[in-house]
Structure formats: structure tokens, C-alpha cells
mmCIF file of C-alpha atoms and ligand atoms in Angstrom:
data_model
loop_
_atom_site.group_PDB
_atom_site.id
_atom_site.type_symbol
_atom_site.label_atom_id
_atom_site.label_comp_id
_atom_site.label_asym_id
_atom_site.label_seq_id
_atom_site.Cartn_x
_atom_site.Cartn_y
_atom_site.Cartn_z
ATOM 1 C CA MET A 1 23.351 -25.435 -4.492
ATOM 2 C CA ASN A 2 21.568 -22.725 -4.802
ATOM 3 C CA ALA A 3 23.307 -18.925 -6.897
ATOM 4 C CA SER A 4 22.526 -15.429 -6.238
ATOM 5 C CA LEU A 5 22.541 -13.024 -8.668
ATOM 6 C CA GLU A 6 25.998 -9.983 -8.069
ATOM 7 C CA THR A 7 24.338 -7.104 -9.728
ATOM 8 C CA PRO A 8 20.670 -6.755 -10.283
ATOM 9 C CA GLN A 9 20.323 -9.035 -13.464
ATOM 10 C CA VAL A 10 17.071 -9.153 -16.026
ATOM 11 C CA ILE A 11 17.543 -12.229 -17.984
ATOM 12 C CA ILE A 12 14.636 -12.694 -21.081
ATOM 13 C CA LEU A 13 14.395 -16.819 -21.584
ATOM 14 C CA LEU A 14 14.237 -16.007 -26.053
ATOM 15 C CA GLY A 15 13.456 -18.550 -28.670
ATOM 16 C CA PRO A 16 10.558 -20.051 -29.987
ATOM 17 C CA PRO A 17 6.927 -21.712 -29.019
ATOM 18 C CA GLY A 18 7.862 -23.973 -26.968
ATOM 19 C CA ALA A 19 11.228 -24.446 -27.397
ATOM 20 C CA GLY A 20 11.484 -25.114 -23.184
ATOM 21 C CA LYS A 21 11.797 -21.325 -22.020
ATOM 22 C CA GLY A 22 8.392 -22.546 -19.355
ATOM 23 C CA THR A 23 9.725 -25.428 -18.400
ATOM 24 C CA HIS A 24 13.729 -24.931 -17.120
ATOM 25 C CA ALA A 25 12.675 -20.144 -15.951
ATOM 26 C CA PRO A 26 10.749 -22.067 -12.229
ATOM 27 C CA LYS A 27 13.655 -24.583 -11.884
ATOM 28 C CA LEU A 28 16.008 -20.956 -13.028
ATOM 29 C CA SER A 29 13.510 -18.798 -10.217
ATOM 30 C CA GLN A 30 14.694 -21.409 -7.809
ATOM 31 C CA HIS A 31 17.906 -21.678 -8.123
ATOM 32 C CA LEU A 32 18.610 -18.423 -8.071
ATOM 33 C CA GLN A 33 15.977 -17.302 -6.255
ATOM 34 C CA VAL A 34 14.210 -14.743 -8.267
ATOM 35 C CA PRO A 35 10.509 -14.077 -9.669
ATOM 36 C CA HIS A 36 9.995 -15.773 -12.659
ATOM 37 C CA ILE A 37 7.775 -13.590 -15.392
ATOM 38 C CA SER A 38 6.311 -15.404 -17.787
ATOM 39 C CA THR A 39 4.340 -13.304 -20.079
ATOM 40 C CA GLY A 40 2.223 -15.831 -21.594
ATOM 41 C CA ASP A 41 2.045 -17.056 -18.148
ATOM 42 C CA LEU A 42 -0.079 -13.554 -17.486
ATOM 43 C CA PHE A 43 -2.527 -13.390 -19.273
ATOM 44 C CA ARG A 44 -4.161 -16.864 -18.880
ATOM 45 C CA TYR A 45 -3.828 -15.361 -15.378
ATOM 46 C CA HIS A 46 -6.275 -12.688 -16.809
ATOM 47 C CA LEU A 47 -8.080 -14.687 -19.779
ATOM 48 C CA LYS A 48 -9.100 -17.343 -16.017
ATOM 49 C CA GLU A 49 -10.112 -14.400 -13.844
ATOM 50 C CA LYS A 50 -11.947 -13.029 -16.424
ATOM 51 C CA THR A 51 -10.029 -9.443 -16.523
ATOM 52 C CA THR A 52 -10.787 -6.839 -19.680
ATOM 53 C CA LEU A 53 -7.368 -7.366 -20.415
ATOM 54 C CA GLY A 54 -7.612 -11.081 -20.478
ATOM 55 C CA GLU A 55 -9.820 -11.056 -23.156
ATOM 56 C CA ILE A 56 -8.183 -8.293 -25.229
ATOM 57 C CA ALA A 57 -5.224 -11.184 -24.678
ATOM 58 C CA ASP A 58 -7.390 -14.103 -25.355
ATOM 59 C CA LYS A 59 -8.078 -12.612 -29.043
ATOM 60 C CA TYR A 60 -5.242 -12.462 -29.986
ATOM 61 C CA ILE A 61 -3.128 -15.583 -28.494
ATOM 62 C CA GLN A 62 -6.393 -18.012 -30.512
ATOM 63 C CA LYS A 63 -4.894 -16.856 -33.405
ATOM 64 C CA GLY A 64 -1.516 -17.273 -33.060
ATOM 65 C CA GLU A 65 -0.367 -12.971 -33.681
ATOM 66 C CA LEU A 66 1.208 -10.776 -30.833
ATOM 67 C CA VAL A 67 -1.258 -9.362 -28.255
ATOM 68 C CA PRO A 68 -0.385 -5.513 -28.652
ATOM 69 C CA ASP A 69 2.688 -3.895 -27.783
ATOM 70 C CA ASP A 70 1.778 -0.609 -25.437
ATOM 71 C CA ILE A 71 -0.504 -4.101 -22.498
ATOM 72 C CA VAL A 72 2.029 -6.055 -23.135
ATOM 73 C CA ILE A 73 4.622 -3.187 -22.062
ATOM 74 C CA ASP A 74 1.898 -2.163 -19.039
ATOM 75 C CA MET A 75 1.572 -5.068 -18.050
ATOM 76 C CA VAL A 76 5.408 -6.472 -17.527
ATOM 77 C CA ILE A 77 6.346 -2.913 -16.566
ATOM 78 C CA ASP A 78 3.724 -3.040 -13.769
ATOM 79 C CA ARG A 79 5.041 -6.509 -12.375
ATOM 80 C CA LEU A 80 8.926 -5.344 -12.404
ATOM 81 C CA SER A 81 8.379 -1.952 -10.137
ATOM 82 C CA GLU A 82 7.245 -4.758 -6.922
ATOM 83 C CA SER A 83 9.453 -5.652 -4.473
ATOM 84 C CA ASP A 84 10.564 -8.810 -5.670
ATOM 85 C CA CYS A 85 11.826 -7.923 -8.043
ATOM 86 C CA LYS A 86 14.548 -5.845 -7.001
ATOM 87 C CA ASN A 87 17.459 -8.108 -7.310
ATOM 88 C CA GLY A 88 16.038 -8.466 -10.563
ATOM 89 C CA CYS A 89 14.272 -11.254 -12.559
ATOM 90 C CA ILE A 90 13.298 -13.908 -15.162
ATOM 91 C CA LEU A 91 11.847 -12.923 -17.756
ATOM 92 C CA ASP A 92 10.069 -15.793 -20.258
ATOM 93 C CA GLY A 93 8.388 -14.662 -23.011
ATOM 94 C CA PHE A 94 9.412 -10.488 -22.990
ATOM 95 C CA PRO A 95 9.973 -9.048 -25.526
ATOM 96 C CA ARG A 96 9.103 -10.294 -27.968
ATOM 97 C CA THR A 97 9.310 -6.596 -30.383
ATOM 98 C CA THR A 98 12.418 -4.437 -31.553
ATOM 99 C CA PHE A 99 10.179 -1.885 -30.086
ATOM 100 C CA GLN A 100 9.068 -4.283 -25.751
ATOM 101 C CA ALA A 101 12.880 -4.402 -25.925
ATOM 102 C CA VAL A 102 13.574 -1.316 -26.836
ATOM 103 C CA SER A 103 10.913 -0.200 -23.805
ATOM 104 C CA LEU A 104 12.680 -2.926 -21.241
ATOM 105 C CA GLU A 105 15.943 -0.964 -21.772
ATOM 106 C CA SER A 106 14.145 2.278 -21.347
ATOM 107 C CA LYS A 107 12.667 1.259 -17.889
ATOM 108 C CA VAL A 108 15.438 -1.032 -16.474
ATOM 109 C CA THR A 109 17.616 0.903 -15.540
ATOM 110 C CA ASP A 110 19.064 -0.219 -12.831
ATOM 111 C CA LYS A 111 20.387 -3.595 -13.784
ATOM 112 C CA ILE A 112 21.889 -5.920 -16.150
ATOM 113 C CA ILE A 113 20.016 -7.272 -18.929
ATOM 114 C CA LYS A 114 20.671 -10.269 -20.862
ATOM 115 C CA ALA A 115 19.336 -12.893 -23.074
ATOM 116 C CA ILE A 116 19.747 -16.443 -23.589
ATOM 117 C CA TYR A 117 18.084 -17.734 -27.100
ATOM 118 C CA PHE A 118 17.064 -20.892 -26.572
ATOM 119 C CA LYS A 119 18.208 -22.634 -30.064
ATOM 120 C CA ALA A 120 15.851 -25.223 -31.620
ATOM 121 C CA SER A 121 14.435 -25.700 -35.357
ATOM 122 C CA ASP A 122 11.242 -25.972 -36.629
ATOM 123 C CA GLU A 123 11.117 -29.084 -37.357
ATOM 124 C CA ILE A 124 11.004 -30.914 -33.210
ATOM 125 C CA LEU A 125 7.899 -28.048 -32.008
ATOM 126 C CA PHE A 126 5.165 -29.297 -33.551
ATOM 127 C CA GLU A 127 5.816 -32.175 -31.380
ATOM 128 C CA ARG A 128 6.341 -30.852 -28.099
ATOM 129 C CA ILE A 129 3.855 -28.113 -28.258
ATOM 130 C CA THR A 130 1.154 -31.493 -29.745
ATOM 131 C CA GLY A 131 1.383 -33.055 -26.681
ATOM 132 C CA ARG A 132 2.107 -30.368 -24.038
ATOM 133 C CA LEU A 133 0.148 -30.669 -21.344
ATOM 134 C CA CYS A 134 0.338 -27.650 -18.414
ATOM 135 C CA CYS A 135 -1.067 -27.405 -15.235
ATOM 136 C CA LYS A 136 -4.339 -24.219 -14.751
ATOM 137 C CA GLU A 137 -3.461 -24.093 -10.715
ATOM 138 C CA CYS A 138 0.786 -23.858 -10.925
ATOM 139 C CA ASN A 139 1.138 -23.428 -14.536
ATOM 140 C CA ALA A 140 3.346 -26.329 -14.180
ATOM 141 C CA VAL A 141 3.949 -28.296 -17.993
ATOM 142 C CA TYR A 142 3.968 -32.144 -18.489
ATOM 143 C CA HIS A 143 4.731 -33.614 -22.142
ATOM 144 C CA LYS A 144 2.677 -36.737 -23.080
ATOM 145 C CA SER A 145 5.675 -38.640 -24.581
ATOM 146 C CA PHE A 146 8.166 -36.850 -22.919
ATOM 147 C CA PHE A 147 7.582 -35.915 -19.473
ATOM 148 C CA PRO A 148 3.739 -37.592 -19.072
ATOM 149 C CA PRO A 149 2.630 -37.108 -14.690
ATOM 150 C CA LYS A 150 2.961 -40.137 -13.236
ATOM 151 C CA GLU A 151 -1.029 -39.568 -13.070
ATOM 152 C CA GLN A 152 -2.933 -39.549 -15.905
ATOM 153 C CA ASP A 153 -3.637 -36.110 -16.300
ATOM 154 C CA ILE A 154 -3.289 -34.494 -13.361
ATOM 155 C CA CYS A 155 -0.370 -32.371 -11.574
ATOM 156 C CA ASP A 156 2.678 -34.212 -9.656
ATOM 157 C CA LYS A 157 2.761 -31.349 -8.179
ATOM 158 C CA CYS A 158 -0.044 -29.514 -6.571
ATOM 159 C CA GLN A 159 -2.312 -32.480 -7.916
ATOM 160 C CA SER A 160 -4.994 -30.481 -10.061
ATOM 161 C CA THR A 161 -6.008 -31.450 -14.006
ATOM 162 C CA LEU A 162 -4.013 -30.759 -16.359
ATOM 163 C CA PHE A 163 -4.805 -29.527 -19.820
ATOM 164 C CA GLN A 164 -3.759 -28.830 -23.480
ATOM 165 C CA ARG A 165 -3.256 -25.709 -23.908
ATOM 166 C CA LYS A 166 -6.636 -23.434 -27.394
ATOM 167 C CA ASP A 167 -3.312 -21.828 -28.836
ATOM 168 C CA ASP A 168 -0.853 -25.854 -29.002
ATOM 169 C CA THR A 169 -2.400 -26.676 -32.131
ATOM 170 C CA LYS A 170 -0.622 -27.312 -35.103
ATOM 171 C CA GLU A 171 -2.414 -24.615 -37.009
ATOM 172 C CA VAL A 172 -2.261 -21.534 -34.651
ATOM 173 C CA LEU A 173 1.952 -22.955 -33.796
ATOM 174 C CA LYS A 174 1.882 -22.546 -38.343
ATOM 175 C CA LYS A 175 0.815 -18.570 -37.472
ATOM 176 C CA ARG A 176 2.877 -18.994 -33.867
ATOM 177 C CA LEU A 177 6.606 -19.802 -35.674
ATOM 178 C CA GLU A 178 5.499 -17.184 -38.235
ATOM 179 C CA VAL A 179 5.189 -14.058 -35.841
ATOM 180 C CA TYR A 180 8.242 -15.486 -34.076
ATOM 181 C CA HIS A 181 10.625 -15.418 -36.621
ATOM 182 C CA LEU A 182 8.953 -12.228 -38.312
ATOM 183 C CA GLN A 183 8.918 -10.576 -34.775
ATOM 184 C CA THR A 184 10.569 -12.585 -32.558
ATOM 185 C CA ASP A 185 14.601 -13.315 -34.312
ATOM 186 C CA PRO A 186 15.517 -9.738 -34.629
ATOM 187 C CA LEU A 187 15.916 -9.469 -31.065
ATOM 188 C CA ILE A 188 18.568 -11.825 -30.916
ATOM 189 C CA HIS A 189 21.301 -9.815 -32.965
ATOM 190 C CA PHE A 190 20.065 -6.780 -31.080
ATOM 191 C CA TYR A 191 21.166 -8.448 -27.800
ATOM 192 C CA ASP A 192 23.532 -10.028 -29.587
ATOM 193 C CA LYS A 193 25.377 -7.396 -30.911
ATOM 194 C CA LYS A 194 25.708 -5.301 -27.584
ATOM 195 C CA ASN A 195 27.437 -8.487 -25.648
ATOM 196 C CA ALA A 196 24.378 -9.596 -23.702
ATOM 197 C CA LEU A 197 22.705 -12.959 -25.946
ATOM 198 C CA THR A 198 24.539 -16.495 -25.061
ATOM 199 C CA GLU A 199 22.390 -18.674 -27.461
ATOM 200 C CA ILE A 200 21.632 -22.524 -25.739
ATOM 201 C CA ASN A 201 20.553 -25.756 -27.975
ATOM 202 C CA VAL A 202 18.514 -26.838 -27.013
ATOM 203 C CA GLU A 203 17.095 -30.177 -29.598
ATOM 204 C CA ASN A 204 18.332 -33.051 -26.807
ATOM 205 C CA THR A 205 15.413 -34.828 -26.229
ATOM 206 C CA ASN A 206 16.409 -36.546 -23.553
ATOM 207 C CA SER A 207 18.212 -34.562 -21.235
ATOM 208 C CA LEU A 208 16.818 -31.605 -19.405
ATOM 209 C CA GLU A 209 19.452 -32.068 -16.608
ATOM 210 C CA ASP A 210 21.837 -31.547 -19.202
ATOM 211 C CA ILE A 211 20.465 -27.928 -20.641
ATOM 212 C CA PHE A 212 19.861 -26.784 -17.587
ATOM 213 C CA GLN A 213 23.381 -27.518 -17.014
ATOM 214 C CA ASP A 214 23.998 -25.271 -20.032
ATOM 215 C CA ILE A 215 21.778 -22.129 -18.738
ATOM 216 C CA LEU A 216 24.028 -21.929 -16.376
ATOM 217 C CA PHE A 217 27.637 -22.729 -18.012
ATOM 218 C CA SER A 218 26.400 -19.525 -19.671
ATOM 219 C CA LEU A 219 24.979 -17.099 -16.597
ATOM 220 C CA LYS A 220 28.078 -18.281 -14.688
ATOM 221 C CA GLU A 221 31.036 -15.711 -15.760
ATOM 222 C CA THR A 222 28.891 -12.815 -14.940
ATOM 223 C CA THR A 223 26.041 -13.786 -12.748
ATOM 224 C CA LEU A 224 26.445 -16.590 -10.269
ATOM 225 C CA SER A 225 28.081 -16.489 -6.358
ATOM 226 C CA PRO A 226 27.117 -19.181 -4.196
ATOM 227 C CA SER A 227 25.209 -18.460 -1.489
HETATM 228 P P1 AP5 B 1 3.420 -17.864 -24.007
HETATM 229 O O1 AP5 B 1 3.118 -18.967 -23.586
HETATM 230 O O2 AP5 B 1 4.518 -17.076 -23.943
HETATM 231 O O3 AP5 B 1 3.949 -18.849 -25.619
HETATM 232 P P2 AP5 B 1 5.507 -19.345 -26.164
HETATM 233 O O4 AP5 B 1 6.200 -18.264 -25.834
HETATM 234 O O5 AP5 B 1 4.286 -19.546 -27.491
HETATM 235 O O6 AP5 B 1 6.116 -20.427 -25.678
HETATM 236 P P3 AP5 B 1 5.964 -21.572 -25.458
HETATM 237 O O7 AP5 B 1 4.944 -21.811 -23.546
HETATM 238 O O8 AP5 B 1 4.959 -22.356 -25.803
HETATM 239 O O9 AP5 B 1 6.986 -23.170 -25.322
HETATM 240 P P4 AP5 B 1 8.106 -22.588 -23.800
HETATM 241 O O10 AP5 B 1 9.041 -22.976 -24.950
HETATM 242 O O11 AP5 B 1 8.120 -21.600 -23.047
HETATM 243 O O12 AP5 B 1 8.466 -24.404 -23.968
HETATM 244 P P5 AP5 B 1 7.440 -25.162 -23.225
HETATM 245 O O13 AP5 B 1 8.074 -24.952 -21.326
HETATM 246 O O14 AP5 B 1 6.249 -24.752 -22.517
HETATM 247 O O15 AP5 B 1 2.958 -17.623 -25.422
HETATM 248 C C1 AP5 B 1 1.457 -17.774 -25.492
HETATM 249 C C2 AP5 B 1 1.079 -16.111 -25.766
HETATM 250 O O16 AP5 B 1 0.662 -15.353 -25.454
HETATM 251 C C3 AP5 B 1 1.482 -15.792 -27.744
HETATM 252 O O17 AP5 B 1 1.171 -16.485 -28.357
HETATM 253 C C4 AP5 B 1 1.758 -14.078 -27.761
HETATM 254 O O18 AP5 B 1 0.292 -14.152 -28.578
HETATM 255 C C5 AP5 B 1 0.920 -14.325 -26.537
HETATM 256 N N1 AP5 B 1 1.693 -13.213 -25.856
HETATM 257 C C6 AP5 B 1 2.862 -13.770 -25.176
HETATM 258 N N2 AP5 B 1 4.216 -12.825 -24.707
HETATM 259 C C7 AP5 B 1 3.833 -11.621 -25.191
HETATM 260 C C8 AP5 B 1 4.220 -10.615 -25.972
HETATM 261 N N3 AP5 B 1 6.136 -10.388 -25.274
HETATM 262 N N4 AP5 B 1 3.931 -9.658 -26.250
HETATM 263 C C9 AP5 B 1 3.653 -9.906 -27.077
HETATM 264 N N5 AP5 B 1 2.152 -10.771 -26.754
HETATM 265 C C10 AP5 B 1 2.517 -11.961 -25.984
HETATM 266 O O19 AP5 B 1 8.192 -26.706 -23.859
HETATM 267 C C11 AP5 B 1 7.232 -27.330 -24.596
HETATM 268 C C12 AP5 B 1 6.660 -28.933 -24.419
HETATM 269 O O20 AP5 B 1 8.557 -29.455 -24.826
HETATM 270 C C13 AP5 B 1 6.758 -28.966 -23.507
HETATM 271 O O21 AP5 B 1 5.546 -30.764 -23.123
HETATM 272 C C14 AP5 B 1 7.919 -29.635 -23.066
HETATM 273 O O22 AP5 B 1 7.366 -30.974 -21.326
HETATM 274 C C15 AP5 B 1 8.249 -30.071 -24.093
HETATM 275 N N6 AP5 B 1 9.963 -30.366 -23.291
HETATM 276 C C16 AP5 B 1 10.616 -29.079 -23.194
HETATM 277 N N7 AP5 B 1 11.810 -29.013 -23.394
HETATM 278 C C17 AP5 B 1 11.549 -30.676 -23.458
HETATM 279 C C18 AP5 B 1 13.312 -31.285 -23.890
HETATM 280 N N8 AP5 B 1 14.356 -30.024 -23.630
HETATM 281 N N9 AP5 B 1 12.901 -32.085 -25.030
HETATM 282 C C19 AP5 B 1 11.376 -32.658 -25.255
HETATM 283 N N10 AP5 B 1 10.936 -32.354 -24.675
HETATM 284 C C20 AP5 B 1 11.079 -30.565 -24.193
#
């Protein structure tokens, strides 16, 4: 059964690269009937379309660094002003710095902001990231060993070709994790202090459904009503 948000909410998926944010976000988006906004996907879309924003962002992404705050914030605030976000949205990969979090709070004053922290140790993330396959059209996510597509390198959902992200190498992931711990980890405390954080363990490799149920449970008390 799908659910709706009782009060408009911005639900932030917070967690290290490879934790499963992009895996669960589309299903959550469908379940709650609110859009899924992934800053990584937005940048990759701009890159595919060869926009100036895409070219600028790509320089940082390939090195495993964060795209400068002002660029990301403008892009997200623009997207949030679109009409499909009026009942809320799921933010995947934003905010990633305290400055981004403070900006979000100052711009979004008509919605509750809540963060779900996807907790996973660095060790398991290497295997997840280096085995990941992504769909270039619909952004669906697979894993060579854990969740392979039915047909090799073909998306089950839209039949497009799957690819490996250029930043999904061991070397770039090492940098991404370093940056994550330095710049994004502090947001756990930031949202916890505001009683706006729930934590879920996402290390279980066997069942995505169990993790999804944990996500729904973490939202249940304040957000869900049957529709
Ligand atoms: P982005 O695209 O957001 O990458 P990320 O945060 O590093 O997150 P990932 O997409 O790598 O991981 P995920 O948690 O979504 O994992 P997934 O579900 O795919 O950002 C890319 C870059 O853009 C950044 O490095 C930065 O440069 C820039 N950027 C983006 N946002 C920015 C911002 N706000 N500020 C500044 N710069 C920004 O899962 C990974 C793999 O594991 C998949 O293969 C999946 O099948 C598998 N998997 C998932 N769950 C499980 C499980 N339970 N068991 C086994 N396998 C699993």
C-alpha cells in the first residue's frame, strides 16, 4: 500500500557513498508519492547534456571532491521550487556540508526537515561501489554480484545499457570517503541535535526489503498516513 505525507516534509537520505541511498530512494519516492531528487543524478544529467554546470561539476566529481556549495545550493533550491515538490520530496545526496544544511533550512520554511542516516562501515562500501552498475537512462542501480540485471549490462526496467561510473574506482572512493567523514559526518550531529535524525543499519546484504521496512518504520511515527 502506498502512503502519503501528513505534513509536507523534506526527507534527507544521509550516508556514505554506496550505503544504498540511490537504491532505496526511488521505491520510497513511489511509496510516498513525492519526487526523488538526487544531486549526483542531476550533475550526471547535466554532464550528459554537456551543459556548463555539468562540465564544472565533473571536474570535482572525478576527483572525489564536493562540488562547491553555491553551485549545489542554487541547483537544489531551484528544483525545490518546482510544483511537484509542494507536498515534500526525498533529497538524496544533499545536504553534504553544514553550510548546505543551514541554507536548506533557511530556504525551506514551510516543510518539516527530517534526516535518515544510512549507517555502514567503510569496509563494505568498497565492494558495493566497485561492483555497481547504473542505467544511463533511468538511473536504476544494480550490483554485479548482489543484484545483477537479468540480462548482462541491460537495465531490467528500460532495457538501456548499464555502465560503471567513472568515480566508482577504489582510488576515487578512498577520497570520497575521506571527504564524507570530514564534511558530511558532522550533519549526523546537526540533525540529531534537532531531534530530526533516525539511524538505520544498512549493512545487511541479504535483504533490501528488510532495510526498506526499517526506512518506513523510521518515518512512521511522524509522517505516514494510509492513502
Ligand atoms: P552521488 O551520486 O550522490 O554519490 P554518493 O553520495 O557518493 O552516493 P552513491 O551514489 O555512490 O551511493 P548510494 O548510497 O546511492 O549507493 P547505491 O544505492 O547506488 O554523488 C556523486 C558526486 O557528486 C559526489 O562525489 C560529489 O562530487 C557530487 N555531489 C553530489 N551531491 C553533492 C552535494 N550535495 N554537494 C557537493 N557535491 C555533491 O548502492 C551502491 C551499490 O551497492 C549498488 O550497486 C547497490 O546495488 C549495492 N547495494 C545497495 N544496498 C545494498 C545492500 N543492502 N546489500 C548489498 N548491496 C547493496
